[in-house]
XYZ file of N, CA and C in Angstrom:
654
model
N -6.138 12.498 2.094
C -4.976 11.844 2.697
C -4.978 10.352 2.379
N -6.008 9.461 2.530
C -6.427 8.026 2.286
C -5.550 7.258 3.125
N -6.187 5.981 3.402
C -4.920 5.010 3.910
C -4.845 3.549 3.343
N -3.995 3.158 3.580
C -3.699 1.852 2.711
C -3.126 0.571 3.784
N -3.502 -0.548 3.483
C -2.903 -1.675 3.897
C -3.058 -2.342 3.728
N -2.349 -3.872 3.695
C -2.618 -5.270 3.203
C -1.654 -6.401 3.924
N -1.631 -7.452 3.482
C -1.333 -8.800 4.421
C -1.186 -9.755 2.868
N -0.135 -9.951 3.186
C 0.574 -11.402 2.713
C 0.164 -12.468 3.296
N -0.542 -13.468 2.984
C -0.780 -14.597 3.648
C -1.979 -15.582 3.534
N -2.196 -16.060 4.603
C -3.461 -17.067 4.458
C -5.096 -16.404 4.085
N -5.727 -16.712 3.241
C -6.445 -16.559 2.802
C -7.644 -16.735 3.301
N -7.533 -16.366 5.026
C -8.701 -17.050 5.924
C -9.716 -15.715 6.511
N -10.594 -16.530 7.539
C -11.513 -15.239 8.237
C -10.550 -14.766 8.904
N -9.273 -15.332 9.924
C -8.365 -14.505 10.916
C -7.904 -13.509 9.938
N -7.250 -13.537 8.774
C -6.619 -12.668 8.542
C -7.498 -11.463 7.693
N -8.556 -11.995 7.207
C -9.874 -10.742 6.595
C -10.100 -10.252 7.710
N -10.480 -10.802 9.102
C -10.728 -9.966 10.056
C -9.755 -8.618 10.185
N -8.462 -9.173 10.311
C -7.362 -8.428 10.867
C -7.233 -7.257 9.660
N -7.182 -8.035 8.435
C -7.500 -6.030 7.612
C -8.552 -5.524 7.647
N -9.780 -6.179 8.361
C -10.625 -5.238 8.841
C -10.288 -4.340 9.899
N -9.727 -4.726 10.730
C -9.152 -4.094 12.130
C -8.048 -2.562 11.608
N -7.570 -3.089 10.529
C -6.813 -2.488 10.017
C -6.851 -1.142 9.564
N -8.224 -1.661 8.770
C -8.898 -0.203 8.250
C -9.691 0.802 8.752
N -10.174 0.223 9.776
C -11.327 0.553 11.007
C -9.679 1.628 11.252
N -8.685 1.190 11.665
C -7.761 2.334 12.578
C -7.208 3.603 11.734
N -7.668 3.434 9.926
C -7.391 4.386 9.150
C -8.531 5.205 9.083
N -9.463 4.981 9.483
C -10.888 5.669 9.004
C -10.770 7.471 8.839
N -10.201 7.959 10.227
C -9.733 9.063 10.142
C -8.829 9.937 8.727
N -7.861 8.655 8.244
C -7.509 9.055 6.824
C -8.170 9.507 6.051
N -8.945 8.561 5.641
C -10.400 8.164 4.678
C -11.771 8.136 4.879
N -12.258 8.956 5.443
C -14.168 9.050 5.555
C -14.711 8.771 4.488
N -14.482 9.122 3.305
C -15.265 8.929 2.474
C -15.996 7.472 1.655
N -14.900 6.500 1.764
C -15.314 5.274 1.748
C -14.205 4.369 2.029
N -14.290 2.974 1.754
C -13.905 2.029 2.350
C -13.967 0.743 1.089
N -12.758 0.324 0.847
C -13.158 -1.163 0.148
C -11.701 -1.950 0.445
N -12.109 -3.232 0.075
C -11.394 -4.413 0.232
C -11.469 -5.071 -0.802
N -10.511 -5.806 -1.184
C -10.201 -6.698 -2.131
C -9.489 -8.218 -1.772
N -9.072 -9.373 -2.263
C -8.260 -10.091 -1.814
C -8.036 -11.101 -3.491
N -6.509 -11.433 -3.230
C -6.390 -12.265 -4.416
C -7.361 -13.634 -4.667
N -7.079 -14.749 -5.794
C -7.486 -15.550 -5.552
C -6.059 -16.792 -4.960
N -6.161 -17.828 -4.055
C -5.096 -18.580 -3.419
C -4.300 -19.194 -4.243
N -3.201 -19.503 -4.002
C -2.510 -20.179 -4.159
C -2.849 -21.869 -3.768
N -1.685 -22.985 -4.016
C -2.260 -23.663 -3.551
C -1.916 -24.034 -2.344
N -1.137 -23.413 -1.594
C -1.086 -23.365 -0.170
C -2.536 -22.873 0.802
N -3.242 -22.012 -0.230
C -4.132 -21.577 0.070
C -3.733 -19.663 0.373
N -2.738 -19.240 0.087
C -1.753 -18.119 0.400
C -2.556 -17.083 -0.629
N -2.250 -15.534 -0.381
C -2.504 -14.571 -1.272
C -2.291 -13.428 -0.607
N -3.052 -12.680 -1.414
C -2.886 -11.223 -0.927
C -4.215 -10.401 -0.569
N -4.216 -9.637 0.580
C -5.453 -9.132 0.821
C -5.249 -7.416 1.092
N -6.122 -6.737 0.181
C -5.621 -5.187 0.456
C -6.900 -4.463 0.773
N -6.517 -3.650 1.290
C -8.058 -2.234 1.884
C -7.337 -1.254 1.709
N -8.234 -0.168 1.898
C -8.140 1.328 1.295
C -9.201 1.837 1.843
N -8.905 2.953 2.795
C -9.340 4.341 2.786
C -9.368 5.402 2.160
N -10.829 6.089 1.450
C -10.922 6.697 0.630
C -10.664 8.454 1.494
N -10.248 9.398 0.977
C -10.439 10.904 0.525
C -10.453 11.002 -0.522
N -11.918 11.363 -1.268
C -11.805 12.024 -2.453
C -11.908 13.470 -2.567
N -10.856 13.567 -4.007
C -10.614 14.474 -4.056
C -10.334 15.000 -5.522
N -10.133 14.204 -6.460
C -9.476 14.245 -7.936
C -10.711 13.675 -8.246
N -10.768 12.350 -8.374
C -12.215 11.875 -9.222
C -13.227 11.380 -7.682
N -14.484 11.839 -7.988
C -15.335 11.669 -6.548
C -16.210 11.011 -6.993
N -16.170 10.530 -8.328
C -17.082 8.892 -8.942
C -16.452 8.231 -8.094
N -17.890 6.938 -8.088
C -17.515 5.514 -7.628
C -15.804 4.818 -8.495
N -15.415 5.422 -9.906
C -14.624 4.961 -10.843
C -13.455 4.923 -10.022
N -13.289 6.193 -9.063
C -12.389 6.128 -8.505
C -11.796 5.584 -7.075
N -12.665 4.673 -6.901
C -12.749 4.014 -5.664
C -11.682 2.967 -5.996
N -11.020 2.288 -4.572
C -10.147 1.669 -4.629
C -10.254 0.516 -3.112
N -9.965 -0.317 -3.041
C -8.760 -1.125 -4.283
C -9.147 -1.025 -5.881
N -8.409 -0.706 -6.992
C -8.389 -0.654 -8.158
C -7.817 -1.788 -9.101
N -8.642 -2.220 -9.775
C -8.460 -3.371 -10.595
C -8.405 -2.854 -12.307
N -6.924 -3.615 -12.499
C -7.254 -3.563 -13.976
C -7.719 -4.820 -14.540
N -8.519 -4.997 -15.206
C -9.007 -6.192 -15.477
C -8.711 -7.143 -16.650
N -8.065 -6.365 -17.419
C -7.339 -7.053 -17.829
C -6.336 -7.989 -17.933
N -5.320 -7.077 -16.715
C -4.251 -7.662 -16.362
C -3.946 -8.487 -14.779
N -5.500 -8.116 -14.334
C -5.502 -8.607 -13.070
C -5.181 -7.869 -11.678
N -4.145 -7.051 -12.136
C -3.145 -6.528 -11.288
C -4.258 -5.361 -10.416
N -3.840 -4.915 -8.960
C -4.603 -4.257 -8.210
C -3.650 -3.285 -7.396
N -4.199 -2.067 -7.159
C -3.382 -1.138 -6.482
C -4.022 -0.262 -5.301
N -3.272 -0.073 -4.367
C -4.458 0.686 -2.950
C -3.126 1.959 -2.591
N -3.795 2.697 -3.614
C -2.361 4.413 -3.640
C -2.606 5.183 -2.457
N -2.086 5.772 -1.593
C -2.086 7.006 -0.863
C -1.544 8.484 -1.740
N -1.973 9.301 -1.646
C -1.399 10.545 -2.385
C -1.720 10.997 -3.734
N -0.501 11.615 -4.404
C -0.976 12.167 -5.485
C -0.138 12.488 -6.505
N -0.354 12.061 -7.719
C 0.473 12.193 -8.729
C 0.622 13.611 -9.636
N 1.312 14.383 -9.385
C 1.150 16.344 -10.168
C 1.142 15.927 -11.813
N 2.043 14.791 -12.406
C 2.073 14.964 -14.073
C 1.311 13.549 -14.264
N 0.122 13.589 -13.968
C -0.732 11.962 -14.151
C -1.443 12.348 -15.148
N -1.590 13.786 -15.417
C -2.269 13.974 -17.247
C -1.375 13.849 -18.499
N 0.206 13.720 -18.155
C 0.912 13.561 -19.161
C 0.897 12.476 -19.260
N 1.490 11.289 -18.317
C 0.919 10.373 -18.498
C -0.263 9.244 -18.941
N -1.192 10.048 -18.307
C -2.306 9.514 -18.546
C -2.420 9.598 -20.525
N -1.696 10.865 -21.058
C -2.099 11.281 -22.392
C -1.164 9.923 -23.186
N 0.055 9.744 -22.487
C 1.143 8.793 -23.291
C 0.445 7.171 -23.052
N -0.040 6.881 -21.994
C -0.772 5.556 -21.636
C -2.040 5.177 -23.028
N -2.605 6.555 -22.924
C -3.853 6.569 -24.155
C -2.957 5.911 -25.396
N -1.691 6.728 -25.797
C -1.010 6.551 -26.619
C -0.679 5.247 -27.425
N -0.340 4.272 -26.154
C 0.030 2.933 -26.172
C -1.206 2.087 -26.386
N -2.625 2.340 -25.988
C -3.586 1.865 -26.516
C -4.217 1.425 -24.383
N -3.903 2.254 -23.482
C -4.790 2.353 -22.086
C -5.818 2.681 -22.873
N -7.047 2.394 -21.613
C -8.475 2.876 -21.882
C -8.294 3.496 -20.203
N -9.138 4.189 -19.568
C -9.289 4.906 -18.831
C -11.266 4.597 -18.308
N -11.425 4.229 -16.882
C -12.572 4.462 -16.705
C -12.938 5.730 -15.612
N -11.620 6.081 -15.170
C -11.621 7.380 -13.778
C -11.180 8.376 -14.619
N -11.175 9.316 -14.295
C -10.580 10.511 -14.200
C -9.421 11.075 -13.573
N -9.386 10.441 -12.546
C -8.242 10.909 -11.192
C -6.711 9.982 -12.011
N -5.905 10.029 -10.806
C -4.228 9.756 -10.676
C -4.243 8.616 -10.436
N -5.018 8.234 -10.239
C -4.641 6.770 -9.123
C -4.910 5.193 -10.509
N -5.925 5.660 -11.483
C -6.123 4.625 -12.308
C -4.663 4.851 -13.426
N -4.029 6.368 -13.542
C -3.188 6.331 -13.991
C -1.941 5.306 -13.516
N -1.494 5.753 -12.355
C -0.225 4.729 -12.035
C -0.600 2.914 -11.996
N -1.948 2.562 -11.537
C -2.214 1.970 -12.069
C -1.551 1.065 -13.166
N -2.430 1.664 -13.803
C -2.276 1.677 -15.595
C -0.484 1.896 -16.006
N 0.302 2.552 -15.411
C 1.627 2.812 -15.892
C 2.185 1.463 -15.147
N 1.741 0.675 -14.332
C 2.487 -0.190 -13.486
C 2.659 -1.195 -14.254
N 1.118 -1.629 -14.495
C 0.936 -2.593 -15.524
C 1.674 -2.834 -16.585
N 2.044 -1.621 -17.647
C 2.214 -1.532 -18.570
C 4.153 -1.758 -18.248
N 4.810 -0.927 -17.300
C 6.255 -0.887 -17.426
C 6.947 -1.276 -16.013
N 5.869 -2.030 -14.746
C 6.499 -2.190 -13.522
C 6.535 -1.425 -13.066
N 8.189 -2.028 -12.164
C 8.644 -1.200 -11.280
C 9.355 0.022 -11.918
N 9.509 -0.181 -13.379
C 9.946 0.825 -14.177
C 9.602 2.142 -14.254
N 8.138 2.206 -14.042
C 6.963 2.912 -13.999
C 7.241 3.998 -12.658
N 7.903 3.478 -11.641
C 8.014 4.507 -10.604
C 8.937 5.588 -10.931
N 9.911 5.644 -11.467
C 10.642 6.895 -12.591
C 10.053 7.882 -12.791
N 9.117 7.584 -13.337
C 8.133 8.227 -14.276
C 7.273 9.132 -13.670
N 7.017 8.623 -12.273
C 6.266 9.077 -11.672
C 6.894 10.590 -10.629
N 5.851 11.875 -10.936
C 6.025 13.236 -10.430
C 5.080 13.433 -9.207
N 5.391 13.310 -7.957
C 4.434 13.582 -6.655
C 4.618 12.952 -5.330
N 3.672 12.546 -4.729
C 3.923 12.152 -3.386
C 2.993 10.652 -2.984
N 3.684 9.505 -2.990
C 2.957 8.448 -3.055
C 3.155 7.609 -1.840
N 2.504 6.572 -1.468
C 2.776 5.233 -1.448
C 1.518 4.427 -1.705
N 2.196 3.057 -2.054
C 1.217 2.004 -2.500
C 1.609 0.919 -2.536
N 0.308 -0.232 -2.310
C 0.825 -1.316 -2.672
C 0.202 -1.769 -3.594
N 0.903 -2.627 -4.792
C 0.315 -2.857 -5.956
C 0.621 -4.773 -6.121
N -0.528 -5.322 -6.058
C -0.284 -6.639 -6.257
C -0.635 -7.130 -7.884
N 0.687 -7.537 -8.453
C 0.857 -8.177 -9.797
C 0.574 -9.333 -10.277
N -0.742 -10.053 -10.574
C -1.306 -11.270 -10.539
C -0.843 -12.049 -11.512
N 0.064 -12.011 -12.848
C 0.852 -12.858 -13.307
C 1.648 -13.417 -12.684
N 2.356 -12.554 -11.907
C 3.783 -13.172 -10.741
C 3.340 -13.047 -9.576
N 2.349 -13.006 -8.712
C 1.545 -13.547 -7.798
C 2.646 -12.613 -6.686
N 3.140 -11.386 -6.966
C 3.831 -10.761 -6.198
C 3.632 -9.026 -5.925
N 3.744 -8.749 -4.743
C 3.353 -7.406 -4.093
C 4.207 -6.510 -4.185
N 4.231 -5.314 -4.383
C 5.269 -4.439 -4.851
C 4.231 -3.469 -3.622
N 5.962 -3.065 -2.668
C 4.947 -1.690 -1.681
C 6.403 -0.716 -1.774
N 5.617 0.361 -2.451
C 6.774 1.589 -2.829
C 6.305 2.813 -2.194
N 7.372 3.869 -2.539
C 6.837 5.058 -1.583
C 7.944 6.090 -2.182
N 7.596 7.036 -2.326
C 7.516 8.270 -3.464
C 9.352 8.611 -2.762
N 10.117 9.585 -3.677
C 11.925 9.518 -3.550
C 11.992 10.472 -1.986
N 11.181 11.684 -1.774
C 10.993 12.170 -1.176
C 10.590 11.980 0.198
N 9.873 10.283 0.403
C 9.573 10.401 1.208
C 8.340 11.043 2.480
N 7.435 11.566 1.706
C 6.684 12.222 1.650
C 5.218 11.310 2.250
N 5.334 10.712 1.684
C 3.852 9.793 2.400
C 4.415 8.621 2.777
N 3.791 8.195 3.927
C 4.508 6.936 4.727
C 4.164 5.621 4.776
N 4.722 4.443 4.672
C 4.396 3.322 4.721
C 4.902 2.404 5.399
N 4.297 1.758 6.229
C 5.436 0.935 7.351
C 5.019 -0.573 7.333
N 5.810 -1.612 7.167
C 6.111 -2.780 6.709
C 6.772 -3.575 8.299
N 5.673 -4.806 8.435
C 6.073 -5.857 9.356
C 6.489 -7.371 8.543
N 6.895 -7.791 8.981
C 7.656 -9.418 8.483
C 7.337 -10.306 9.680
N 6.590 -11.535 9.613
C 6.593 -12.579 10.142
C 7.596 -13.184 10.925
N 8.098 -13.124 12.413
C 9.114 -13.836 12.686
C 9.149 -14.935 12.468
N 7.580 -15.779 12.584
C 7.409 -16.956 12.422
C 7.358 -17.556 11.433
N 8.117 -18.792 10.248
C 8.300 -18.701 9.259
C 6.573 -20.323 9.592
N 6.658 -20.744 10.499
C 5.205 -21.315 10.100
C 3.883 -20.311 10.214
N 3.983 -19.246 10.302
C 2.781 -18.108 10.665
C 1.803 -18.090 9.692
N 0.958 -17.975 9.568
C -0.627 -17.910 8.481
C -0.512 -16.605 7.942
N 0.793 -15.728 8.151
C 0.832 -14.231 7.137
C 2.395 -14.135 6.920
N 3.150 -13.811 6.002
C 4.210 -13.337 6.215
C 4.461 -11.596 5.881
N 3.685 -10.807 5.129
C 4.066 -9.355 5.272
C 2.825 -8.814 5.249
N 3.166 -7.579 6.197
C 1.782 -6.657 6.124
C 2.271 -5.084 5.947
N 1.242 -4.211 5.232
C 2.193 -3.149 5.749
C 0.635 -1.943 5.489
N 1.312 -0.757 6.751
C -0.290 0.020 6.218
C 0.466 1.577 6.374
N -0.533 2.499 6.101
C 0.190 3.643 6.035
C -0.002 4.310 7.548
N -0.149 3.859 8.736
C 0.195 3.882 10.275
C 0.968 2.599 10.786
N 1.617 3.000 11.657
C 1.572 2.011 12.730
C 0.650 1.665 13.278
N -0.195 2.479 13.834
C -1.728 2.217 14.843
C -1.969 0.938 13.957
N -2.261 1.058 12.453
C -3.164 0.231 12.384
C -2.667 -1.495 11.827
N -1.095 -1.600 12.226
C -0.636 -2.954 11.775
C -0.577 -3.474 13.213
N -0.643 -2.341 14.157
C -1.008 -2.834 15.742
C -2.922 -3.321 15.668
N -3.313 -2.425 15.260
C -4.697 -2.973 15.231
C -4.917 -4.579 14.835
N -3.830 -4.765 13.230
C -4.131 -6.005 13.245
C -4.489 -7.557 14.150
N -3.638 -6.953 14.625
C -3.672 -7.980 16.045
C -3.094 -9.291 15.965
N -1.968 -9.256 14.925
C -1.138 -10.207 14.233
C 0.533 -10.268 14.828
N 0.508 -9.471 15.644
C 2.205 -8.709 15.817
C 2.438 -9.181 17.784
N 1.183 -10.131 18.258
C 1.077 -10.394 19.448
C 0.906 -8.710 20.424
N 1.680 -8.987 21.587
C 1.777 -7.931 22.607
C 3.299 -7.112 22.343
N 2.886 -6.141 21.516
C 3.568 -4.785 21.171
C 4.976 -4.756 22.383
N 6.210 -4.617 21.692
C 7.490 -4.378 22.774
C 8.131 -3.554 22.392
N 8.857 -2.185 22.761
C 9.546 -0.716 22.540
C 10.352 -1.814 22.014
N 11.203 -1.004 20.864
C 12.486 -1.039 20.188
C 13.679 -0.226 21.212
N 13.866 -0.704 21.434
C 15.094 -0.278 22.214
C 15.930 0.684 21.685
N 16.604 0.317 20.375
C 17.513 1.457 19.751
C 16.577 2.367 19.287
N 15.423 2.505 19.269
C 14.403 3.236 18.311
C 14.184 4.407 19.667
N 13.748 4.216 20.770
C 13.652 4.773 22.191
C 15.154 5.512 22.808
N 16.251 4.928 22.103
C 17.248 5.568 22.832
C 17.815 6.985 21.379
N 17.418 6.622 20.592
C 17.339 7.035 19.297
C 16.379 8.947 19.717
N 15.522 8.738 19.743
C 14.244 9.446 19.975
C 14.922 10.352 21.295
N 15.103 9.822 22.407
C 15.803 10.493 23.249
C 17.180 11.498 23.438
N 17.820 11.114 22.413
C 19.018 11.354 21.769
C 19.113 12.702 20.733
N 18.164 11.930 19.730
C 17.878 13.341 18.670
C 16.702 13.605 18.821
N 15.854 13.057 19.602
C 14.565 13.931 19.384
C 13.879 13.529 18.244
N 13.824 11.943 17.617
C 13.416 11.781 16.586
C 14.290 10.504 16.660
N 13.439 9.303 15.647
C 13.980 8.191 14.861
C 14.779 8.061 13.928
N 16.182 8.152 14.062
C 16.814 7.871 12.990
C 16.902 6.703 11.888
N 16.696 6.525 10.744
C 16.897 5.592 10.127
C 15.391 4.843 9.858
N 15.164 3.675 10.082
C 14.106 3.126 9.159
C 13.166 2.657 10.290
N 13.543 2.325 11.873
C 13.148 2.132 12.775
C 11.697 2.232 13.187
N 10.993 2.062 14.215
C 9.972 2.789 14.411
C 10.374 2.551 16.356
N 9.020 3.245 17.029
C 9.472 2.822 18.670
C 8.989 1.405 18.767
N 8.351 0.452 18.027
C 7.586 -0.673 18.543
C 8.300 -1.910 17.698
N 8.797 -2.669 18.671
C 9.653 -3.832 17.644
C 8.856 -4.341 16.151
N 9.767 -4.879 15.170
C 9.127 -5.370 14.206
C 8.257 -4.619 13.533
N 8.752 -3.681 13.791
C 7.896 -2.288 12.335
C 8.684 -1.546 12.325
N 9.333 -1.646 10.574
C 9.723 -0.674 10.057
C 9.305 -0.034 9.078
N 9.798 1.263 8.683
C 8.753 2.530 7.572
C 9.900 2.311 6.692
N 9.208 2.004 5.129
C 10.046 1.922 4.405
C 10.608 3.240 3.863
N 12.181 2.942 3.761
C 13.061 4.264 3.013
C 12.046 5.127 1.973
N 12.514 6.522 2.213
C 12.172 7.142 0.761
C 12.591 6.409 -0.659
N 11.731 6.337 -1.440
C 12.414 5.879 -2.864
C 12.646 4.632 -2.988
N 12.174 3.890 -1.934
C 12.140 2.338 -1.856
C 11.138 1.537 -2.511
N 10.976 0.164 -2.856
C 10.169 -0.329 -3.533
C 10.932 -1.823 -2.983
């Protein structure tokens, strides 16, 4: 299953703490292991910090551990799910002149991100989400498969002086764990919503200031 999350922002112990907190609330996703990564700053001192909960299951080498770095290009990705045509790919990537150190799906999209973007999500056959930070353009890309299928939920900073401006993980529990979002308040339309149909309509969640991004979004 795995879980994923990361934080836009200050490059400090508060906010390494807080994706620690983060991941600690995915563990259940991911038993199998655990890693962290973080960019290098800006000169605000700003970046990006991502974790990942492991299930292995495709490649059960260390190769396939994540956060995943291509090193070439810098660029880093923390996937949930699973890609069904990541050997065709993987065969056309070889093509173009990829090298490969995993086996599994996950160094594939990777590797396809790098190479064609956001272009790259097209391409892609299965059930995803991820966030992939692009270290030429010092910018975070968090997408999630057309279907809808694996979930990812995204908070925004009200505060435009705040030490983070986006976080997003594959629970709610655990962007509450962060402990960045203050004292948690029901969404109102999200609660009358739920009562109504028996379910959240739309992009909502019940707890203000978290929303799950659309199917097919990026």
């Amino acid at each position: 299953m795995c879980g994923i999350a990361g934080i836009v922002g200050a490059l400090s112990s508060a906010n390494r703490d807080a994706l620690q907190r983060m991941s600690n609330a995915l563990v259940h996703r991911g038993p199998d292991a655990e890693g962290a990564w973080e960019s290098s700053p800006n000169q605000r001192g700003w970046g990006c910090l991502l974790a990942h909960r492991r299930l292995s299951i495709l490649d059960l080498s260390p190769t396939g551990a994540q956060p995943m770095v291509d090193w070439d290009s810098g660029d880093v990705i923390v996937v949930n799910g699973e890609i069904y045509n990541f050997r065709d790919l993987r065969t056309d990537l070889q093509r173009s002149g990829a090298t490969f150190a995993s086996t599994g799906d996950s160094e594939v999209m990777l590797q396809a991100l790098v190479r064609d973007g956001t272009d790259a999500l097209d391409g892609l056959r299965g059930m995803f989400a991820c966030g992939f930070w692009q270290s030429s353009e010092r910018h975070l890309l968090i997408a999630r498969d057309p279907l809808g299928i694996k979930p990812v939920y995204v908070a925004r900073n009200p505060d435009p002086d705040g030490d983070w401006a986006v976080m997003f993980a594959s629970e709610v529990r655990s962007l509450l764990a962060s402990g960045l979002l203050g004292t948690p308040k029901l969404d109102r339309d999200a609660v009358s919503s739920l009562a109504w149909n028996g379910f959240v309509v739309g992009e909502g969640t019940a707890v203000e200031g978290i929303e799950l991004l659309g199917a097919g979004e990026a």
